[in-house]
Coordinates of C-alpha atoms in Angstrom, one line a residue:
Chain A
X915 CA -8.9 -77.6 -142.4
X916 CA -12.3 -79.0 -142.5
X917 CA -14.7 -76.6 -144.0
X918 CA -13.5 -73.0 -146.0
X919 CA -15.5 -70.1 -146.0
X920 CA -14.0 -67.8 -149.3
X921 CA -14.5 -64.2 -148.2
X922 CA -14.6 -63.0 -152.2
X923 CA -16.3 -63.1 -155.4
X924 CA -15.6 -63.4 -159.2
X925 CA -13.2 -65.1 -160.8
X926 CA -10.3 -65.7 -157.8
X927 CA -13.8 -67.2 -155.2
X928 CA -14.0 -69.5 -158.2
X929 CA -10.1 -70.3 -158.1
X930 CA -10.3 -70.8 -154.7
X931 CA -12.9 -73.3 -154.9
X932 CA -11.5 -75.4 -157.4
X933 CA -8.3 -75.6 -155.5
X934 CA -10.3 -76.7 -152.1
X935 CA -11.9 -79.0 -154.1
X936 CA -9.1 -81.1 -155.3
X937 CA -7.6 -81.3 -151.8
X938 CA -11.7 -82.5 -150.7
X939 CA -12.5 -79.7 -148.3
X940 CA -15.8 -78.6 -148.1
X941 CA -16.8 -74.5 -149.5
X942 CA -18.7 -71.8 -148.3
X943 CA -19.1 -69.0 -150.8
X944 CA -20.3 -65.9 -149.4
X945 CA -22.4 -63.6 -152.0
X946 CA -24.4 -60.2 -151.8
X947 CA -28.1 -60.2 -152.9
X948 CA -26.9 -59.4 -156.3
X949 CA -24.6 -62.5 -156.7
X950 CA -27.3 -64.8 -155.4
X951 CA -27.0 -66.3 -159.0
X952 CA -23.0 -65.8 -159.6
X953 CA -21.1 -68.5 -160.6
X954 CA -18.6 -68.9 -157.4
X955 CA -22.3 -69.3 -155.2
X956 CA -23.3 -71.5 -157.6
X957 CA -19.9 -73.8 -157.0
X958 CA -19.9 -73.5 -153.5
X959 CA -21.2 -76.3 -151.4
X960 CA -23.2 -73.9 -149.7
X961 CA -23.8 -70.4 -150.0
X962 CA -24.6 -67.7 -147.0
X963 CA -25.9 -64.4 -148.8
X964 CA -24.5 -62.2 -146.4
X965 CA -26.0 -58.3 -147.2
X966 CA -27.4 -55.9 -150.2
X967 CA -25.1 -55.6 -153.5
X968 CA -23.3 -52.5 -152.2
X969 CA -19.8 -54.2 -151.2
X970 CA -19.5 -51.7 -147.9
X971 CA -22.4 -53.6 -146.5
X972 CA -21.9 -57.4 -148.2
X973 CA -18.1 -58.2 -148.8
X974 CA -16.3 -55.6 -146.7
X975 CA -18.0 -56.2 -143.6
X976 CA -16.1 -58.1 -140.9
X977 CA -18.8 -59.2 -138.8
X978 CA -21.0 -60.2 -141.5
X979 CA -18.4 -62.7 -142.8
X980 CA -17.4 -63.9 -139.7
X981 CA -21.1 -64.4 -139.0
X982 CA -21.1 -66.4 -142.2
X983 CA -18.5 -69.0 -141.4
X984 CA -20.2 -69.3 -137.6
X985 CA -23.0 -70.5 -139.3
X986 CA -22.2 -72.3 -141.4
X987 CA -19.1 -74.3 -139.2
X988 CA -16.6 -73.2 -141.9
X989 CA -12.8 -73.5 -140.0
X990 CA -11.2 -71.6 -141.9
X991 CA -11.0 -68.7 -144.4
X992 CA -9.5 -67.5 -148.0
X993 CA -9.7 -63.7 -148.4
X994 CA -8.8 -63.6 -152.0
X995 CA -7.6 -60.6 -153.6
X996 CA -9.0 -56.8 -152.6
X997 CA -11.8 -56.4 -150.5
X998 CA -10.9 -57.8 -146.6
X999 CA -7.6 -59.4 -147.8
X1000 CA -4.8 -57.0 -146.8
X1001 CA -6.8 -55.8 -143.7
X1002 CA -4.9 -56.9 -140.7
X1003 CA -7.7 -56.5 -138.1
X1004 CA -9.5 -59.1 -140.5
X1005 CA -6.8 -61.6 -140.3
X1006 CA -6.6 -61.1 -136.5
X1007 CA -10.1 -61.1 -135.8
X1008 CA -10.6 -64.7 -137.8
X1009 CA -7.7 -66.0 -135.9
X1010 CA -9.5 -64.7 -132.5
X1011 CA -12.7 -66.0 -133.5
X1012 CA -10.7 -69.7 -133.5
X1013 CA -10.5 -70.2 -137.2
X1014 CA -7.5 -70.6 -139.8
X1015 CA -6.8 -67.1 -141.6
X1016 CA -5.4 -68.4 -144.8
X1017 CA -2.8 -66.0 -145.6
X1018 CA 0.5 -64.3 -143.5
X1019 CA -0.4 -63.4 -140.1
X1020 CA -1.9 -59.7 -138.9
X1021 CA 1.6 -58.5 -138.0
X1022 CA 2.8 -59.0 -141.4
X1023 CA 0.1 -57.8 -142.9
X1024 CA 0.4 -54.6 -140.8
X1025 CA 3.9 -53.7 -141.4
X1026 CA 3.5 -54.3 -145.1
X1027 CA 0.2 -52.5 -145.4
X1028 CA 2.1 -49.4 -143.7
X1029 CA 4.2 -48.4 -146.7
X1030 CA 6.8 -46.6 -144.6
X1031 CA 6.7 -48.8 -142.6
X1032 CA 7.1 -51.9 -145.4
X1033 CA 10.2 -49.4 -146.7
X1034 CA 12.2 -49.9 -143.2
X1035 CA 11.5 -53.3 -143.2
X1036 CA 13.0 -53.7 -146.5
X1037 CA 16.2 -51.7 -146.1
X1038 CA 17.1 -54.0 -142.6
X1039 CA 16.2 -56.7 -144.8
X1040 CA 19.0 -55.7 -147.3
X1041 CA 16.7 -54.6 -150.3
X1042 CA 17.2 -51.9 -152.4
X1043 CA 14.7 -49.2 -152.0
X1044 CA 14.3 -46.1 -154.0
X1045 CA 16.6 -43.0 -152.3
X1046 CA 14.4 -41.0 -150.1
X1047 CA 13.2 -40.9 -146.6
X1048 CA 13.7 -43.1 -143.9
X1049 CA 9.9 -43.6 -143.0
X1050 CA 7.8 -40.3 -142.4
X1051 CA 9.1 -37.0 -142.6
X1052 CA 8.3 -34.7 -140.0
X1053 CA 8.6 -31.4 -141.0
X1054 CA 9.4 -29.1 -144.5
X1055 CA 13.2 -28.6 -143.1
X1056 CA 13.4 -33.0 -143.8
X1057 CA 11.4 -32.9 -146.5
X1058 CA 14.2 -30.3 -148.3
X1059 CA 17.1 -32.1 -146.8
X1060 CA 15.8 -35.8 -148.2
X1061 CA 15.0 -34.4 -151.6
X1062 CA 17.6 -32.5 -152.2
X1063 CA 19.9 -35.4 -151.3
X1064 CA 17.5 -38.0 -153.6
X1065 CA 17.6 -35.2 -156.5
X1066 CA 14.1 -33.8 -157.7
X1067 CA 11.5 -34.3 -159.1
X1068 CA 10.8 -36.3 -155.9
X1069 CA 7.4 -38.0 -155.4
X1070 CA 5.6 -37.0 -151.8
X1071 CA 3.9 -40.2 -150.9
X1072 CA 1.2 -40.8 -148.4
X1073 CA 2.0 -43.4 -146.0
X1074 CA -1.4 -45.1 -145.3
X1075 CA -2.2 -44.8 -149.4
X1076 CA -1.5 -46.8 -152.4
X1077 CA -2.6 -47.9 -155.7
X1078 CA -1.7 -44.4 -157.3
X1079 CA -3.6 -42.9 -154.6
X1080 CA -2.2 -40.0 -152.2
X1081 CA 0.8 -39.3 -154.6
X1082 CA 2.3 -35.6 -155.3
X1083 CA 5.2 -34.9 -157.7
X1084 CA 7.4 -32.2 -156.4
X1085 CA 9.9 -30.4 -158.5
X1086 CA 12.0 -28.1 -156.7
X1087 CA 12.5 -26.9 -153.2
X1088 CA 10.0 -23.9 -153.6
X1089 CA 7.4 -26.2 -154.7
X1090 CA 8.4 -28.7 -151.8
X1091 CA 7.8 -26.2 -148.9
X1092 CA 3.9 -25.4 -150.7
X1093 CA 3.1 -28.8 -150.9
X1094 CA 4.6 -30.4 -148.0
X1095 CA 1.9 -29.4 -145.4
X1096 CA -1.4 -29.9 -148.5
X1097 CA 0.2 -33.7 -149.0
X1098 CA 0.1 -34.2 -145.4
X1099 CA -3.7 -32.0 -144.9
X1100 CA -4.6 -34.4 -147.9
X1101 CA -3.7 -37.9 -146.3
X1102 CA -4.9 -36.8 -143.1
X1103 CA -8.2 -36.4 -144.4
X1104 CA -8.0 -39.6 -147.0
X1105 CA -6.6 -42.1 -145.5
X1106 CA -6.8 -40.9 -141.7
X1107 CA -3.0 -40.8 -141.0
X1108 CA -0.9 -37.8 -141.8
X1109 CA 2.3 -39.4 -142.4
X1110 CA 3.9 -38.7 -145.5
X1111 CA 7.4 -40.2 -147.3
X1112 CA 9.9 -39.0 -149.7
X1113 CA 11.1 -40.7 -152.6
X1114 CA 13.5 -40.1 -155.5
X1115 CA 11.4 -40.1 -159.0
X1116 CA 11.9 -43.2 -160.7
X1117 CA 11.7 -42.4 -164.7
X1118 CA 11.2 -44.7 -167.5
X1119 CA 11.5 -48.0 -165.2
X1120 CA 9.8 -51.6 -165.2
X1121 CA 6.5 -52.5 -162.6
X1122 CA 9.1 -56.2 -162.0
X1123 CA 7.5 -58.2 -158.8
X1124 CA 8.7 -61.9 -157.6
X1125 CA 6.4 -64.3 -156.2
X1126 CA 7.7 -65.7 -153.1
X1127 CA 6.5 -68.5 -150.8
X1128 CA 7.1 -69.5 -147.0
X1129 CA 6.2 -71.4 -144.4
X1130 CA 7.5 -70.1 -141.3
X1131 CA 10.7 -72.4 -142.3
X1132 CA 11.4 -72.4 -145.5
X1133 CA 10.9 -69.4 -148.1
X1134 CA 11.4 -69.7 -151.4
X1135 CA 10.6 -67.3 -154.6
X1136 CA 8.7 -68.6 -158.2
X1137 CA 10.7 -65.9 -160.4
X1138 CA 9.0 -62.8 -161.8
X1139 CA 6.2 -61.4 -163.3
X1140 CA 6.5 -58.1 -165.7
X1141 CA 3.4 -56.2 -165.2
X1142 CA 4.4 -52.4 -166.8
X1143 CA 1.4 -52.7 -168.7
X1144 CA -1.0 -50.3 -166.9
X1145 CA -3.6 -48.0 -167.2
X1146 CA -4.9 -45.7 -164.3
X1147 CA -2.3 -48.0 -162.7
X1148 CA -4.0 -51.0 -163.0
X1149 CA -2.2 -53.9 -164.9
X1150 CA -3.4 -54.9 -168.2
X1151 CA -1.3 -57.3 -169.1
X1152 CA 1.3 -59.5 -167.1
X1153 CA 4.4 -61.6 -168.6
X1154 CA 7.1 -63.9 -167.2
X1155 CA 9.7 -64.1 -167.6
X1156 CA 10.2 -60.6 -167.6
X1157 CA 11.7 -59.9 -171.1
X1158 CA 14.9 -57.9 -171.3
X1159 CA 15.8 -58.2 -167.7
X1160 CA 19.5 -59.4 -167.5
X1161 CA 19.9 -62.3 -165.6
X1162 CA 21.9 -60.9 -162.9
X1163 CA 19.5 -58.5 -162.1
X1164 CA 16.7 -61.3 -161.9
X1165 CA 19.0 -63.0 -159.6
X1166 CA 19.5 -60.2 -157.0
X1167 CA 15.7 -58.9 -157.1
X1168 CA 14.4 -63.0 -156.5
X1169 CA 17.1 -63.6 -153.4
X1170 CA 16.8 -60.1 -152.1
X1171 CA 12.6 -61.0 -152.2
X1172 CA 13.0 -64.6 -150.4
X1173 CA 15.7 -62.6 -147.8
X1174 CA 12.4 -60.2 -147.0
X1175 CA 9.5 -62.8 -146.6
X1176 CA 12.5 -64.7 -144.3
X1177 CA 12.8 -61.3 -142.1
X1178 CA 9.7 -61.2 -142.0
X1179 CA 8.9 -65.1 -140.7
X1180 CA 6.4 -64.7 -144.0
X1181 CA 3.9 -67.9 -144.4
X1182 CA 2.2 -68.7 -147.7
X1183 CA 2.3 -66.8 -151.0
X1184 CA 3.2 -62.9 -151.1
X1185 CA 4.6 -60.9 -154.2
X1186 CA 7.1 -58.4 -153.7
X1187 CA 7.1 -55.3 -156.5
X1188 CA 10.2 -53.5 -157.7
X1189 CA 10.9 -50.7 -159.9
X1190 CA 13.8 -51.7 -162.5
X1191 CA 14.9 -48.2 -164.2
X1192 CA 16.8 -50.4 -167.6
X1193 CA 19.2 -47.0 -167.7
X1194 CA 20.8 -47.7 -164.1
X1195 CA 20.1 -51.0 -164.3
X1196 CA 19.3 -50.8 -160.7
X1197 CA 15.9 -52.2 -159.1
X1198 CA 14.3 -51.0 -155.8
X1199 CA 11.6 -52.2 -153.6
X1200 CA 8.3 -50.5 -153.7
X1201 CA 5.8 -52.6 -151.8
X1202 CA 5.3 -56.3 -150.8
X1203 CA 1.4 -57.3 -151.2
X1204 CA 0.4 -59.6 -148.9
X1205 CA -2.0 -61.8 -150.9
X1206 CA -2.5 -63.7 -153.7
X1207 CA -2.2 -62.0 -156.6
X1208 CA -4.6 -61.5 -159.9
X1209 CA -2.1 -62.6 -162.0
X1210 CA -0.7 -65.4 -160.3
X1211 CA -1.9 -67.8 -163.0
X1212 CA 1.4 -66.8 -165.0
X1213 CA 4.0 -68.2 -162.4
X1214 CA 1.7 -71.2 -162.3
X1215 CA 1.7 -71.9 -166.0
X1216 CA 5.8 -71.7 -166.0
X1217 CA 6.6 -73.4 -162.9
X1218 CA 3.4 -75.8 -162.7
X1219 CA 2.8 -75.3 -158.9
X1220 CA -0.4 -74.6 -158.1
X1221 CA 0.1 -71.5 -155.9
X1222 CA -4.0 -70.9 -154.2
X1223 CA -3.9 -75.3 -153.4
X1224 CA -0.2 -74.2 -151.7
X1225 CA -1.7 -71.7 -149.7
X1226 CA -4.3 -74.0 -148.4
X1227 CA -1.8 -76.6 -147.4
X1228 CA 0.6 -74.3 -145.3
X1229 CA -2.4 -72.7 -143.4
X1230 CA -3.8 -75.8 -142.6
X1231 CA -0.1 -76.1 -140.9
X1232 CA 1.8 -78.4 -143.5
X1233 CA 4.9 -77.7 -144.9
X1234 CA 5.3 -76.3 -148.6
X1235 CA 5.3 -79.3 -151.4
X1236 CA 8.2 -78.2 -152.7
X1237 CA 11.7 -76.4 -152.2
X1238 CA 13.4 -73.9 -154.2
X1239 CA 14.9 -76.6 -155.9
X1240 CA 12.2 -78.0 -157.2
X1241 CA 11.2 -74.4 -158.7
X1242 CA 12.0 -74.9 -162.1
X1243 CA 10.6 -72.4 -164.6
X1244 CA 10.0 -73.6 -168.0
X1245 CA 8.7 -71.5 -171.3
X1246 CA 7.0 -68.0 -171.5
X1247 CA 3.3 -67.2 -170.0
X1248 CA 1.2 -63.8 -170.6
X1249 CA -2.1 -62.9 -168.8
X1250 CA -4.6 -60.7 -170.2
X1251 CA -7.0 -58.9 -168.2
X1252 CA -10.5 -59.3 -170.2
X1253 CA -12.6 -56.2 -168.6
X1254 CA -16.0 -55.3 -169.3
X1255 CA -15.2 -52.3 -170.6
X1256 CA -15.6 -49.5 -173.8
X1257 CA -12.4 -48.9 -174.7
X1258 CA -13.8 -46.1 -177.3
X1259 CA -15.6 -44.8 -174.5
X1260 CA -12.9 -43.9 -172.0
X1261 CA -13.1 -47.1 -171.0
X1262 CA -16.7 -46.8 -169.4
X1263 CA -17.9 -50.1 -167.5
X1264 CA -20.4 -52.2 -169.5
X1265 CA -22.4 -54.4 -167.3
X1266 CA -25.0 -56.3 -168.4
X1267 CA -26.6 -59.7 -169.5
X1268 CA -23.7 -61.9 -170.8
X1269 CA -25.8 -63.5 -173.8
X1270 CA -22.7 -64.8 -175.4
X1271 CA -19.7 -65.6 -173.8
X1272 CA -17.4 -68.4 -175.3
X1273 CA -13.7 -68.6 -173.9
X1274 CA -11.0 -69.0 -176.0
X1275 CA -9.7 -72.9 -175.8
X1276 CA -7.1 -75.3 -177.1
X1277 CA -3.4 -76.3 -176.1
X1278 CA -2.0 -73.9 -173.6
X1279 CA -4.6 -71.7 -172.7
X1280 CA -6.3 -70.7 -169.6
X1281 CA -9.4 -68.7 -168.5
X1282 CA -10.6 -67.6 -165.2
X1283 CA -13.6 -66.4 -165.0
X1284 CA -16.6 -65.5 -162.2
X1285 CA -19.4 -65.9 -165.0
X1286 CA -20.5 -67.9 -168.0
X1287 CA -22.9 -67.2 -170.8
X1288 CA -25.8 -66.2 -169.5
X1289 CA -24.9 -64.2 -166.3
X1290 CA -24.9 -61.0 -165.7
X1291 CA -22.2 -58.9 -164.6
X1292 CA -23.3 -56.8 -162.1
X1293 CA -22.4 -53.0 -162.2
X1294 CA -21.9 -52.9 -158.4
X1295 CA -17.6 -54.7 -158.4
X1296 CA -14.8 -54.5 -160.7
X1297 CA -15.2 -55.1 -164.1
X1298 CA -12.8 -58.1 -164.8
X1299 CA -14.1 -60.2 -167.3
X1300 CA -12.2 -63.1 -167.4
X1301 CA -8.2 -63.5 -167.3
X1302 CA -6.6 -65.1 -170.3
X1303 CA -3.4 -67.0 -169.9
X1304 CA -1.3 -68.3 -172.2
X1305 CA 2.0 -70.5 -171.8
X1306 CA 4.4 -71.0 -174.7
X1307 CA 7.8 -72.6 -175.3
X1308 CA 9.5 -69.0 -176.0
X1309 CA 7.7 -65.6 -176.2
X1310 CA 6.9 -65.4 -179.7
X1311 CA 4.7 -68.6 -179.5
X1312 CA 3.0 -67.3 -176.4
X1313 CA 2.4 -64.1 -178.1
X1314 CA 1.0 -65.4 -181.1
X1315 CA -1.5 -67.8 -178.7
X1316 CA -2.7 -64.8 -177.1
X1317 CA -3.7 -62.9 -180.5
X1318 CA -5.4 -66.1 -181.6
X1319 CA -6.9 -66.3 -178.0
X1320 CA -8.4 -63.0 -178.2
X1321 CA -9.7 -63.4 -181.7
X1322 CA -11.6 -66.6 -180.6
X1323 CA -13.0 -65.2 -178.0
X1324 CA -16.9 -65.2 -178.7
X1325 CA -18.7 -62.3 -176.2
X1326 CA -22.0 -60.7 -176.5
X1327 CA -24.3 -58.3 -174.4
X1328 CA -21.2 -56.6 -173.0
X1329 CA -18.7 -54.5 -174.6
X1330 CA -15.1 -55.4 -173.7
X1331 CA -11.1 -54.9 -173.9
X1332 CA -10.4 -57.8 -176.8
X1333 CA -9.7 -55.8 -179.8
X1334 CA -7.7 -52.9 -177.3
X1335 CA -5.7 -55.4 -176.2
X1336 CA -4.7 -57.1 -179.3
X1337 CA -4.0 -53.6 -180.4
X1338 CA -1.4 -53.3 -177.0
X1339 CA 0.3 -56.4 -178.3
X1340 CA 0.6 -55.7 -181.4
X1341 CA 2.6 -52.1 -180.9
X1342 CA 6.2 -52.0 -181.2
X1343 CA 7.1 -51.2 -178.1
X1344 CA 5.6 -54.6 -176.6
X1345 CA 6.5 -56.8 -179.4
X1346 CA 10.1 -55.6 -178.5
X1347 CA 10.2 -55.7 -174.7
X1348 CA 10.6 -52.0 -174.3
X1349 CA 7.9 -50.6 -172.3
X1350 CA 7.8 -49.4 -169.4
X1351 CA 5.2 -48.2 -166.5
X1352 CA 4.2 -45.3 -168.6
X1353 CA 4.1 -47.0 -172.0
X1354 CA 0.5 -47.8 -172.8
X1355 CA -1.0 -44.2 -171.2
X1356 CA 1.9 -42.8 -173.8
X1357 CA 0.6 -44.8 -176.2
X1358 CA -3.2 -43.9 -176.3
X1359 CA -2.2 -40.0 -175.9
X1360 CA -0.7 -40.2 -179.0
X1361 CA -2.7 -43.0 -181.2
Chain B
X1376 CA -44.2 -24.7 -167.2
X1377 CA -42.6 -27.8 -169.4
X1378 CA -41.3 -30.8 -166.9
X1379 CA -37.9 -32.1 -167.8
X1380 CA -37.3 -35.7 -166.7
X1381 CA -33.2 -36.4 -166.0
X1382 CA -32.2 -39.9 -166.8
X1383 CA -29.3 -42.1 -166.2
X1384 CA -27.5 -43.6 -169.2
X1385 CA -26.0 -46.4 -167.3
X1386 CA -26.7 -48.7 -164.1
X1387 CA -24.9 -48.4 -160.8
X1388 CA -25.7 -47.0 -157.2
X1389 CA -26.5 -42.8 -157.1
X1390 CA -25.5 -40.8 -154.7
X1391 CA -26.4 -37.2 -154.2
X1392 CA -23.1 -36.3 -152.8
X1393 CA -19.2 -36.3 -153.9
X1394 CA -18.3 -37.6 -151.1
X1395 CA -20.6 -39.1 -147.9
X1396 CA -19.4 -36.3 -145.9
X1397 CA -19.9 -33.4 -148.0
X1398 CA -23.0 -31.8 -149.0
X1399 CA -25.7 -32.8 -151.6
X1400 CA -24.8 -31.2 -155.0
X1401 CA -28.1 -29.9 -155.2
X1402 CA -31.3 -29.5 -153.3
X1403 CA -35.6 -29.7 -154.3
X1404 CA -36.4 -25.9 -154.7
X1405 CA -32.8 -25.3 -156.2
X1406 CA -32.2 -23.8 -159.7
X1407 CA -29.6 -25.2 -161.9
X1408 CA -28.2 -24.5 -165.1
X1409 CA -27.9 -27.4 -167.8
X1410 CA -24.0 -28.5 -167.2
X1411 CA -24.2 -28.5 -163.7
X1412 CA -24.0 -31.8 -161.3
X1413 CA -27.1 -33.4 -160.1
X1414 CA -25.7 -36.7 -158.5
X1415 CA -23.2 -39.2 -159.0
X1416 CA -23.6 -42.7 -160.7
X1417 CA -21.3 -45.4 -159.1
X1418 CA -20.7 -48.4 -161.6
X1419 CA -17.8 -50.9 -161.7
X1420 CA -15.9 -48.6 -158.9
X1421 CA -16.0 -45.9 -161.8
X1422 CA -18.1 -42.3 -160.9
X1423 CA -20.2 -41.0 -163.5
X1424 CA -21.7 -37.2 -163.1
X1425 CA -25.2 -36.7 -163.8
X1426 CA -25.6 -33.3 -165.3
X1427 CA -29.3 -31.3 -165.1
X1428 CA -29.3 -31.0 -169.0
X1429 CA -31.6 -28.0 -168.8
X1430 CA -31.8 -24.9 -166.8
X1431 CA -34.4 -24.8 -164.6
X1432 CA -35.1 -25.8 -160.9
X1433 CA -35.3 -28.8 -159.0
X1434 CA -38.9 -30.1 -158.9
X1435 CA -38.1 -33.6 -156.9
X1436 CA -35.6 -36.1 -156.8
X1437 CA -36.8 -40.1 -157.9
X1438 CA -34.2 -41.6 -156.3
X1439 CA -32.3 -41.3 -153.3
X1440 CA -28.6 -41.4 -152.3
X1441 CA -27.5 -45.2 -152.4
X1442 CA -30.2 -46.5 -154.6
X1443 CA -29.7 -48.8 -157.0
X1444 CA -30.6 -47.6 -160.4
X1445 CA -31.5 -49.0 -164.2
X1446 CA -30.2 -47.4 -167.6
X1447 CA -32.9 -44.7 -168.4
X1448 CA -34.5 -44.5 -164.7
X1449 CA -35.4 -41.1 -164.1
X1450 CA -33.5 -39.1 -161.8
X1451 CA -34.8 -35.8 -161.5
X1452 CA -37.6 -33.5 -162.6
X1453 CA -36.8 -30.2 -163.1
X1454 CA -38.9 -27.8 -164.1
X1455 CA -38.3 -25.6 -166.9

């Protein structure tokens, strides 16, 4: 690897880069006309501006990227998180066009990103998965066999959808043969495939994922990461290790995630998410993403392997650093998602001029951010902030870094999550370990 | 006839459509009553509805679909 194009923006292009950086490759950021003056183009060796803010015409085009690292002789390229990482045409067309895709290859990408497809691939793989369909259902008659078999409420799934999207609850076999054909109409017309899945409601269970690793030879996993702290389905707030998880149970999700990124032939880092339901004490597979993750920084802070410098290395062809062995997770990590957001506003995006922006510090603590004080977060992306991640030698002492964290954290010009999420902490429910996927959404209705 | 000017509260991209291949919410010439939807404000992959405020009818749009707008840019006139 002699020159690396990043394909992203924010806080994981600036990740990126630092990681390239200590292993002395060259960078190429890539940035929109709106992030001429961002922070990861401002890190970059050099910068190709690559189309207008909108991210349809800047960071989700193909060609315009691919134009970008032509130009600019970058070798290879790190999608990051969202925006062209999971897209398996991407990944092919970067290999095609003679450079290094850093990340699994197309195929894997493909039969992950399919999610009925990821489901089958799991079950050969010996991985629990939650009672349902085997892949697509073709008509109401399977649809009212499969649920009936799973128990209702059942969730009707669309297979080309995700992240919350495409999703219909179905109750009872009358409801099932009204909905069936509008869930299929529905991800016909969303997603462009038709194919729905069946799947056995999982109630009062755990978002639990494992970090795995491979190189085409070895695969190994980093232990989990607790992430049942969403809103809107997006994670708020990530932990490992995964409190209240009994160790047995961490033991069969980990191997049965490093048996499915070896079926698989899976190179470089990929997280593999699980529902736990604590009342069956079972766990099953729900997807495996195919990417870095946003909270990766928590695995890193227990096990002290760089995970993005990791990636590098096996897609430049080396072999991983390190073997399972040599995995050896130590203390208690929390990430916070900062988000420039009101939370007394229904959480309405506050972009703006950062005028004030001074990250928490001291022993332990890390922040990860695409800006500094004085930038301005655009309106046009996401609206992460910074991360936050803490490392302590048991969960209380991490817990009670992240409160101070929060309340040194110095921002002005933008509204954000701070106080919200001290507030999260603070309840009972996460002081204790008992929340689940449905907890904080709970929580607000009734605060 | 008063002129009533409609103004975004918060940055982002408009669009004059729910979706790009549906119809514009409203057209110039139209009338409108004060809760309906104008446009669409993008921001932070978030949707914000921009309501006419007033009932009245669409004088002329300010902005078109996909341009990036300023808190307190006008929108819309409508007249009254």
């Amino acid at each position: 690897m002699k020159k690396l194009l990043i394909a992203n923006r924010g806080e994981i292009a600036v990740r990126i880069i630092r990681a390239a950086k200590e292993l002395g490759i060259p960078t190429v950021a890539v940035c929109s006309e709106a992030d001429r003056d961002s922070l990861h183009a401002r890190m970059a060796d050099e910068v190709v501006e690559i189309g207008p803010a909108s991210a349809a015409k800047s960071y989700l085009l193909v060609e315009a990227v691919l134009d970008a690292a032509r130009a600019s002789g970058a070798d290879a390229i790190h999608p990051g998180y969202g925006f062209l990482s999971e897209r398996a045409s991407f990944a092919q067309a970067v290999v095609e066009a003679g450079m290094i895709w850093v990340g699994p290859d197309a195929a894997s990408i493909s039969v992950m990103g399919d999610k009925a497809e990821a489901i089958r691939a799991a079950r050969r793989a010996g991985v629990p998965t939650i009672p349902g369909s085997d892949g697509p259902v073709v008509d109401v008659e399977e649809a009212l066999r499969v649920a009936e078999k799973a128990g209702y409420p059942v969730a009707v799934k669309a297979a080309a959808g995700g992240g919350g999207k495409g999703i219909r609850i179905v109750e009872s076999a009358d409801m099932m043969r009204e909905q069936l054909p509008i869930a299929q109409a529905e991800a016909r017309a969303a997603f462009g495939n038709g194919d729905v899945y069946i799947e056995r409601m999982v109630l009062g269970a755990k978002h639990i994922e494992v970090q795995v690793f491979g190189d085409g030879v070895n695969y190994v996993h980093l232990g989990e990461r607790e992430c049942s702290v969403q809103r809107r389905r997006q994670k708020l707030i990530e932990e490992t290790p995964a409190p209240l998880l009994p160790s047995d149970v961490r033991d069969a999700m980990c191997s049965a995630s490093v048996g499915l990124a070896e079926a698989v032939g899976y190179r470089g880092a990929g997280t593999v998410e699980f529902l736990y339901e604590p009342q069956r004490n079972e766990f099953y597979f729900i997807e495996m993403n195919t990417r870095i993750q946003v909270e990766h920084p928590i695995t890193e802070a227990v096990t002290g392997i760089d995970l993005v410098l990791e990636q590098l290395l096996v897609a430049s062809g080396e072999p991983m650093s390190f073997t399972q062995k040599d995995v050896q997770s130590r203390g208690h990590a929390i990430e916070v998602r900062l988000n420039a957001e009101n939370p007394d506003m229904q959480f309405m995006p506050s972009p703006g001029l950062l005028e004030t922006f001074t990250m928490p510090a001291g022993p332990f603590v890390r922040t990860d951010s695409g800006f500094i004080a004085g930038d301005t977060v655009p309106p046009f992306y996401d609206s992460l902030l910074a991360k936050i991640i803490v490392w302590g030698r048991n969960r209380d002492e991490a817990i009670a870094r992240m409160v101070r964290s929060l309340r040194e954290l110095e921002v002005s010009g933008v509204v954000t999550t701070a106080a919200f999420l001290e507030r999260v902490i603070n309840t009972p429910e996460f002081r204790s370990g008992e929340y689940d996927t449905v907890f904080l959404e709970t929580w607000q209705a009734t605060a | 006839m008063a002129q009533h000017e409609v103004r975004t509260p918060i940055p982002g991209v408009f669009y004059r459509r729910p979706a790009p291949d549906q119809p514009e919410y409203v057209v110039v010439g139209e009338s409108v009553t004060a809760g309906q939807t104008i446009g669409l404000v993008e921001v932070m992959k978030q949707y914000a509805e921009i309501k006419a405020g007033v009932d009245g009818t669409i004088v002329s749009f300010q902005v078109e679909g996909d341009d990036i707008i300023g808190p307190g840019d006008v929108i819309a006139i409508i007249e009254v």
